Amino acid sequence: MSFDRDALIAACMAQGRVARVVVAAVKGSAPREVGAAMLVWPGGQSGTIGGGALEYQLAQAARDSLARGGDVFSAHALGPDMGQCCGGAVDILTEVFDLPRAQAVPDGVFARGPGAAPLGVTRMQARYRDRGAVPQPAMISGWMIEPIHSPQRALWVWGAGHVGRAIVQVLAPLPDVQITWVDTAADRFPRDIPADVTQLIAANPADLVRHAPRTAEHLVLTYSHTLDLDLCHRLLGHGFGTAGLIGSATKWARFRKRLGGLGHTADQINRITCPIGDPALGKHPTAIAIGVAGHWMRQTAPAPAATPLENRA
């Protein structure tokens, strides 16, 4: 988990003042982990810390904090205090932000607390500064530390048809993914696109492959087999982290032969996964998206393979 500064700033711009409620510490069984957070304002909220009664009561307390002003640290035993069966306990930090305070949240790591920073915090800051060691959210001697949100995986989704739309809707809410969504025209996309998704339009989407980071991951699911093949060909020449192609085993057999004819080796071609998803879940776009998302979340993007030109160098 990490501190989503952009979401906080956007909420403050829309609502004026916002309370951010974050799980600071967990003992035993609890609904969510340290760093889970929600934003609360008088007329609504976003995000979740889980737990039903816990979240409801803390949202009400956060609105009280907005009315009174000031940050609040509180401890909650989930069984005795909330009547929940988790059996654990959580410490909660509720902070009130207006736009200037939200914009003042620093890059990298956000550490705050009373008095001078304790030794554990200064050591953590030094490790981050000197070695880029990103800390996990934690409460250290009364100081809360959280890394600032920065997506760790870049996913390019090629195609805004039914399956592309379903995949974007499933994956876009995840905090560690930055989606770039590509198709041939604006009317190919839905009217409402998730706020953090970058929309790209090109008459020939394959021309945009060269702009993708070589560590990016790709899902190819356009309306055209010809375009799908061109995208696979260009991705193999460009380099990528992972790549998946929608289609049947028959489609993939034909693509393998054609990609081989275009000069790609069997090992290179085998880096593309086709078919994608879980056939046992069915062919409904949402079922396909669930299968694709589950597989994608379980895999770790490897370093990009060398392109054919680099192999010959």
Coordinates of C-alpha atoms in Angstrom, one line a residue:
M1 CA 0.0 0.0 0.0
S2 CA 1.1 3.6 -0.6
F3 CA -0.1 7.2 -0.1
D4 CA -2.1 8.2 -3.2
R5 CA -1.3 11.9 -3.2
D6 CA -2.9 12.6 -6.5
A7 CA -6.2 11.1 -5.3
L8 CA -6.0 13.2 -2.2
I9 CA -5.3 16.4 -4.1
A10 CA -8.2 15.7 -6.5
A11 CA -10.5 15.1 -3.6
C12 CA -9.5 18.4 -1.9
M13 CA -10.0 20.3 -5.2
A14 CA -13.5 18.8 -5.4
Q15 CA -14.6 18.9 -1.7
G16 CA -12.5 21.6 0.0
R17 CA -11.4 19.7 3.1
V18 CA -11.0 15.9 3.3
A19 CA -10.2 13.5 6.1
R20 CA -7.8 10.7 5.3
V21 CA -8.3 7.6 7.5
V22 CA -5.3 5.2 7.4
V23 CA -4.7 1.9 9.2
A24 CA -1.5 2.7 11.1
A25 CA -0.9 -0.6 12.9
V26 CA -2.6 -4.1 13.1
K27 CA -2.5 -6.6 15.9
G28 CA -4.0 -10.1 15.2
S29 CA -6.7 -10.5 12.6
A30 CA -8.0 -7.4 11.0
P31 CA -10.0 -6.6 7.8
R32 CA -7.2 -4.7 6.0
E33 CA -3.5 -4.2 6.2
V34 CA -1.3 -1.3 7.4
G35 CA -1.5 1.5 4.9
A36 CA -5.1 0.8 3.8
A37 CA -6.9 4.2 3.6
M38 CA -10.1 5.9 2.8
L39 CA -11.0 9.6 2.1
V40 CA -14.0 11.0 3.8
W41 CA -15.9 14.3 3.3
P42 CA -19.3 15.5 4.5
G43 CA -21.2 14.1 1.5
G44 CA -19.3 11.0 0.7
Q45 CA -16.1 8.9 0.8
S46 CA -13.8 6.8 -1.4
G47 CA -11.5 3.9 -0.8
T48 CA -11.9 1.4 2.0
I49 CA -10.3 0.2 5.2
G50 CA -12.7 -2.7 5.3
G51 CA -14.6 -4.2 8.2
G52 CA -18.2 -3.0 7.8
A53 CA -18.8 -1.6 11.3
L54 CA -15.2 -0.4 11.7
E55 CA -15.4 1.6 8.5
Y56 CA -18.8 3.0 9.2
Q57 CA -17.8 4.2 12.7
L58 CA -14.5 5.6 11.5
A59 CA -16.2 7.5 8.6
Q60 CA -18.5 9.1 11.1
A61 CA -15.6 10.0 13.4
A62 CA -13.7 11.4 10.4
R63 CA -16.6 13.7 9.6
D64 CA -16.5 14.9 13.3
S65 CA -12.8 15.6 12.8
L66 CA -13.6 17.7 9.7
A67 CA -16.0 19.7 11.7
R68 CA -13.7 20.2 14.7
G69 CA -10.4 20.3 12.8
G70 CA -7.2 18.5 13.8
D71 CA -5.8 15.1 13.4
V72 CA -6.7 12.1 15.6
F73 CA -5.0 8.9 16.5
S74 CA -7.2 6.1 17.9
A75 CA -7.0 2.5 18.9
H76 CA -9.8 -0.1 18.3
A77 CA -10.2 -3.6 19.6
L78 CA -12.5 -5.1 16.9
G79 CA -14.3 -7.6 19.1
P80 CA -15.1 -5.5 22.2
D81 CA -15.4 -2.1 20.4
M82 CA -17.0 -3.1 17.1
G83 CA -18.7 -6.5 17.8
Q84 CA -16.7 -8.0 15.0
C85 CA -15.4 -11.5 15.0
C86 CA -11.9 -10.8 13.6
G87 CA -10.5 -10.8 17.1
G88 CA -7.7 -8.3 16.4
A89 CA -7.0 -4.6 17.0
V90 CA -6.1 -1.7 14.8
D91 CA -4.6 1.7 15.3
I92 CA -6.0 4.4 13.1
L93 CA -4.6 7.8 12.1
T94 CA -7.2 10.3 10.8
E95 CA -5.7 13.5 9.2
V96 CA -7.6 16.5 7.9
F97 CA -6.3 17.9 4.6
D98 CA -7.1 21.1 2.7
L99 CA -5.6 21.7 -0.7
P100 CA -2.4 23.5 0.4
R101 CA -1.7 20.7 2.9
A102 CA -2.3 18.0 0.4
Q103 CA -0.1 19.7 -2.2
A104 CA 2.7 20.0 0.5
V105 CA 2.9 16.2 0.8
P106 CA 6.5 15.4 -0.4
D107 CA 7.7 13.1 -3.1
G108 CA 9.1 9.7 -2.2
V109 CA 8.2 9.0 1.4
F110 CA 5.8 10.8 3.7
A111 CA 6.9 10.7 7.3
R112 CA 5.2 12.7 10.0
G113 CA 4.7 12.7 13.7
P114 CA 5.2 14.6 16.9
G115 CA 8.6 16.3 17.8
A116 CA 11.9 15.3 16.2
A117 CA 12.0 12.3 13.9
P118 CA 13.0 9.1 15.9
L119 CA 16.1 7.2 14.9
G120 CA 14.1 4.5 13.1
V121 CA 12.5 7.1 10.9
T122 CA 15.8 8.9 10.1
R123 CA 17.4 5.5 9.2
M124 CA 14.5 4.6 6.9
Q125 CA 14.8 8.0 5.2
A126 CA 18.6 7.5 4.7
R127 CA 18.0 4.1 3.2
Y128 CA 15.5 5.5 0.8
R129 CA 17.7 8.5 -0.1
D130 CA 20.9 6.5 -0.5
R131 CA 19.7 3.2 -1.9
G132 CA 16.2 3.8 -3.1
A133 CA 14.8 1.3 -0.5
V134 CA 11.1 2.0 -0.5
P135 CA 9.7 1.3 3.0
Q136 CA 6.4 -0.4 3.8
P137 CA 3.7 1.7 5.6
A138 CA 4.4 1.6 9.3
M139 CA 4.0 3.4 12.6
I140 CA 7.5 3.9 14.1
S141 CA 7.7 5.5 17.6
G142 CA 4.6 7.6 17.0
W143 CA 5.6 8.6 13.5
M144 CA 3.6 7.4 10.5
I145 CA 5.6 6.6 7.3
E146 CA 4.1 5.8 3.9
P147 CA 5.7 5.7 0.4
I148 CA 4.0 8.0 -2.1
H149 CA 2.0 6.1 -4.6
S150 CA 3.9 5.4 -7.9
P151 CA 2.5 2.7 -10.2
Q152 CA 5.0 -0.2 -10.5
R153 CA 3.6 -1.8 -13.7
A154 CA 2.8 -0.2 -17.0
L155 CA 0.1 -2.0 -18.9
W156 CA -0.8 -1.2 -22.5
V157 CA -4.3 -2.4 -23.6
W158 CA -4.6 -2.6 -27.3
G159 CA -8.3 -2.5 -28.3
A160 CA -11.4 -0.9 -26.7
G161 CA -14.0 -3.5 -27.7
H162 CA -16.1 -5.5 -25.2
V163 CA -13.2 -7.5 -23.8
G164 CA -10.8 -4.5 -23.7
R165 CA -13.5 -2.5 -21.8
A166 CA -14.0 -5.3 -19.3
I167 CA -10.3 -5.7 -18.7
V168 CA -9.7 -2.0 -18.1
Q169 CA -12.7 -1.8 -15.7
V170 CA -11.3 -4.8 -13.7
L171 CA -7.6 -3.7 -13.6
A172 CA -7.8 0.1 -13.5
P173 CA -8.7 0.3 -9.7
L174 CA -5.6 -1.5 -8.7
P175 CA -3.1 0.9 -7.1
D176 CA 0.1 -0.4 -8.7
V177 CA -0.9 -0.4 -12.4
Q178 CA -0.8 2.5 -14.9
I179 CA -2.9 1.7 -18.0
T180 CA -2.4 3.1 -21.5
W181 CA -5.4 2.3 -23.6
V182 CA -5.1 2.4 -27.4
D183 CA -7.6 2.2 -30.3
T184 CA -8.3 3.7 -33.7
A185 CA -11.0 6.3 -32.9
A186 CA -12.6 8.2 -30.0
D187 CA -16.0 6.5 -30.5
R188 CA -14.3 3.1 -30.0
F189 CA -14.0 4.0 -26.3
P190 CA -16.7 4.2 -23.6
R191 CA -17.9 7.6 -22.6
D192 CA -16.5 7.3 -19.1
I193 CA -12.9 6.2 -18.9
P194 CA -11.2 5.7 -15.4
A195 CA -9.4 8.8 -14.3
D196 CA -6.0 7.2 -14.2
V197 CA -6.2 5.6 -17.6
T198 CA -4.3 7.2 -20.5
Q199 CA -6.3 7.1 -23.7
L200 CA -4.4 7.1 -27.0
I201 CA -6.0 7.3 -30.5
A202 CA -4.1 6.4 -33.7
A203 CA -5.3 5.4 -37.2
N204 CA -2.8 2.6 -37.0
P205 CA -2.2 1.7 -33.3
A206 CA 0.8 -0.4 -34.2
D207 CA 2.7 2.8 -35.0
L208 CA 2.6 3.6 -31.2
V209 CA 4.5 0.5 -30.1
R210 CA 7.8 2.4 -30.4
H211 CA 6.5 4.8 -27.7
A212 CA 5.9 2.1 -25.1
P213 CA 8.6 1.5 -22.4
R214 CA 10.5 -1.7 -23.1
T215 CA 9.5 -2.9 -19.7
A216 CA 5.8 -2.3 -20.4
E217 CA 3.3 -5.2 -20.4
H218 CA 0.8 -5.6 -23.2
L219 CA -2.6 -7.1 -23.8
V220 CA -3.5 -7.3 -27.5
L221 CA -7.2 -7.6 -28.2
T222 CA -8.2 -5.5 -31.2
Y223 CA -11.1 -6.0 -33.6
S224 CA -8.7 -7.0 -36.4
H225 CA -6.5 -10.2 -36.8
T226 CA -4.3 -8.2 -39.2
L227 CA -3.7 -5.5 -36.6
D228 CA -3.2 -8.1 -33.8
L229 CA -0.5 -9.7 -35.9
D230 CA 1.2 -6.4 -36.7
L231 CA 1.2 -5.5 -33.0
C232 CA 2.8 -8.8 -32.1
H233 CA 5.4 -8.4 -34.8
R234 CA 6.3 -4.9 -33.6
L235 CA 6.3 -5.8 -30.0
L236 CA 8.7 -8.7 -30.6
G237 CA 11.0 -6.3 -32.4
H238 CA 10.6 -3.5 -29.8
G239 CA 10.9 -5.5 -26.5
F240 CA 8.4 -5.9 -23.7
G241 CA 7.9 -7.2 -20.2
T242 CA 5.0 -9.5 -20.8
A243 CA 2.5 -9.8 -23.7
G244 CA -0.8 -11.6 -24.1
L245 CA -2.9 -12.1 -27.2
I246 CA -6.7 -12.8 -27.3
G247 CA -7.7 -15.7 -29.5
S248 CA -8.0 -19.4 -30.0
A249 CA -5.3 -22.1 -30.3
T250 CA -5.9 -22.1 -34.0
K251 CA -5.3 -18.4 -34.3
W252 CA -2.2 -18.7 -32.3
A253 CA -0.9 -21.5 -34.5
R254 CA -1.3 -19.4 -37.6
F255 CA 0.3 -16.4 -35.9
R256 CA 3.3 -18.4 -34.7
K257 CA 3.9 -19.5 -38.3
R258 CA 3.6 -16.0 -39.7
L259 CA 5.7 -14.4 -36.9
G260 CA 8.4 -17.1 -37.7
G261 CA 8.2 -16.1 -41.3
L262 CA 8.8 -12.4 -40.2
G263 CA 12.2 -13.4 -38.7
H264 CA 11.3 -14.0 -35.0
T265 CA 12.7 -17.1 -33.3
A266 CA 10.6 -19.7 -31.5
D267 CA 11.9 -18.6 -28.1
Q268 CA 11.0 -15.0 -28.8
I269 CA 7.5 -15.9 -30.0
N270 CA 6.9 -18.1 -27.0
R271 CA 7.1 -15.0 -24.8
I272 CA 3.6 -14.1 -26.0
T273 CA 0.8 -15.8 -24.2
C274 CA -2.1 -17.0 -26.3
P275 CA -4.9 -17.7 -25.6
I276 CA -5.3 -15.5 -22.5
G277 CA -7.8 -15.9 -19.7
D278 CA -9.3 -19.0 -18.2
P279 CA -11.5 -21.0 -20.6
A280 CA -13.3 -22.6 -17.6
L281 CA -14.8 -19.2 -16.7
G282 CA -16.6 -18.9 -20.1
K283 CA -16.6 -16.4 -22.9
H284 CA -18.5 -13.5 -21.5
P285 CA -16.3 -10.4 -21.7
T286 CA -16.3 -10.0 -17.9
A287 CA -15.5 -13.7 -17.4
I288 CA -12.6 -13.3 -19.8
A289 CA -11.4 -10.2 -18.0
I290 CA -11.5 -11.9 -14.6
G291 CA -9.4 -14.8 -16.0
V292 CA -6.9 -12.4 -17.7
A293 CA -6.6 -10.2 -14.6
G294 CA -6.0 -13.2 -12.3
H295 CA -3.2 -14.5 -14.5
W296 CA -1.7 -11.0 -15.0
M297 CA -1.7 -10.3 -11.2
R298 CA 0.1 -13.6 -10.4
Q299 CA 2.9 -13.0 -12.9
T300 CA 5.9 -10.7 -12.4
A301 CA 7.0 -8.8 -15.4
P302 CA 10.5 -10.0 -16.4
A303 CA 13.2 -7.8 -17.9
P304 CA 12.5 -7.3 -21.6
A305 CA 14.2 -9.8 -24.0
A306 CA 16.7 -8.6 -26.5
T307 CA 15.3 -7.7 -29.8
P308 CA 16.3 -9.6 -32.9
L309 CA 18.8 -6.8 -33.9
E310 CA 20.4 -7.0 -30.5
N311 CA 20.7 -10.7 -30.8
R312 CA 22.8 -10.3 -33.9
A313 CA 25.1 -7.7 -32.5

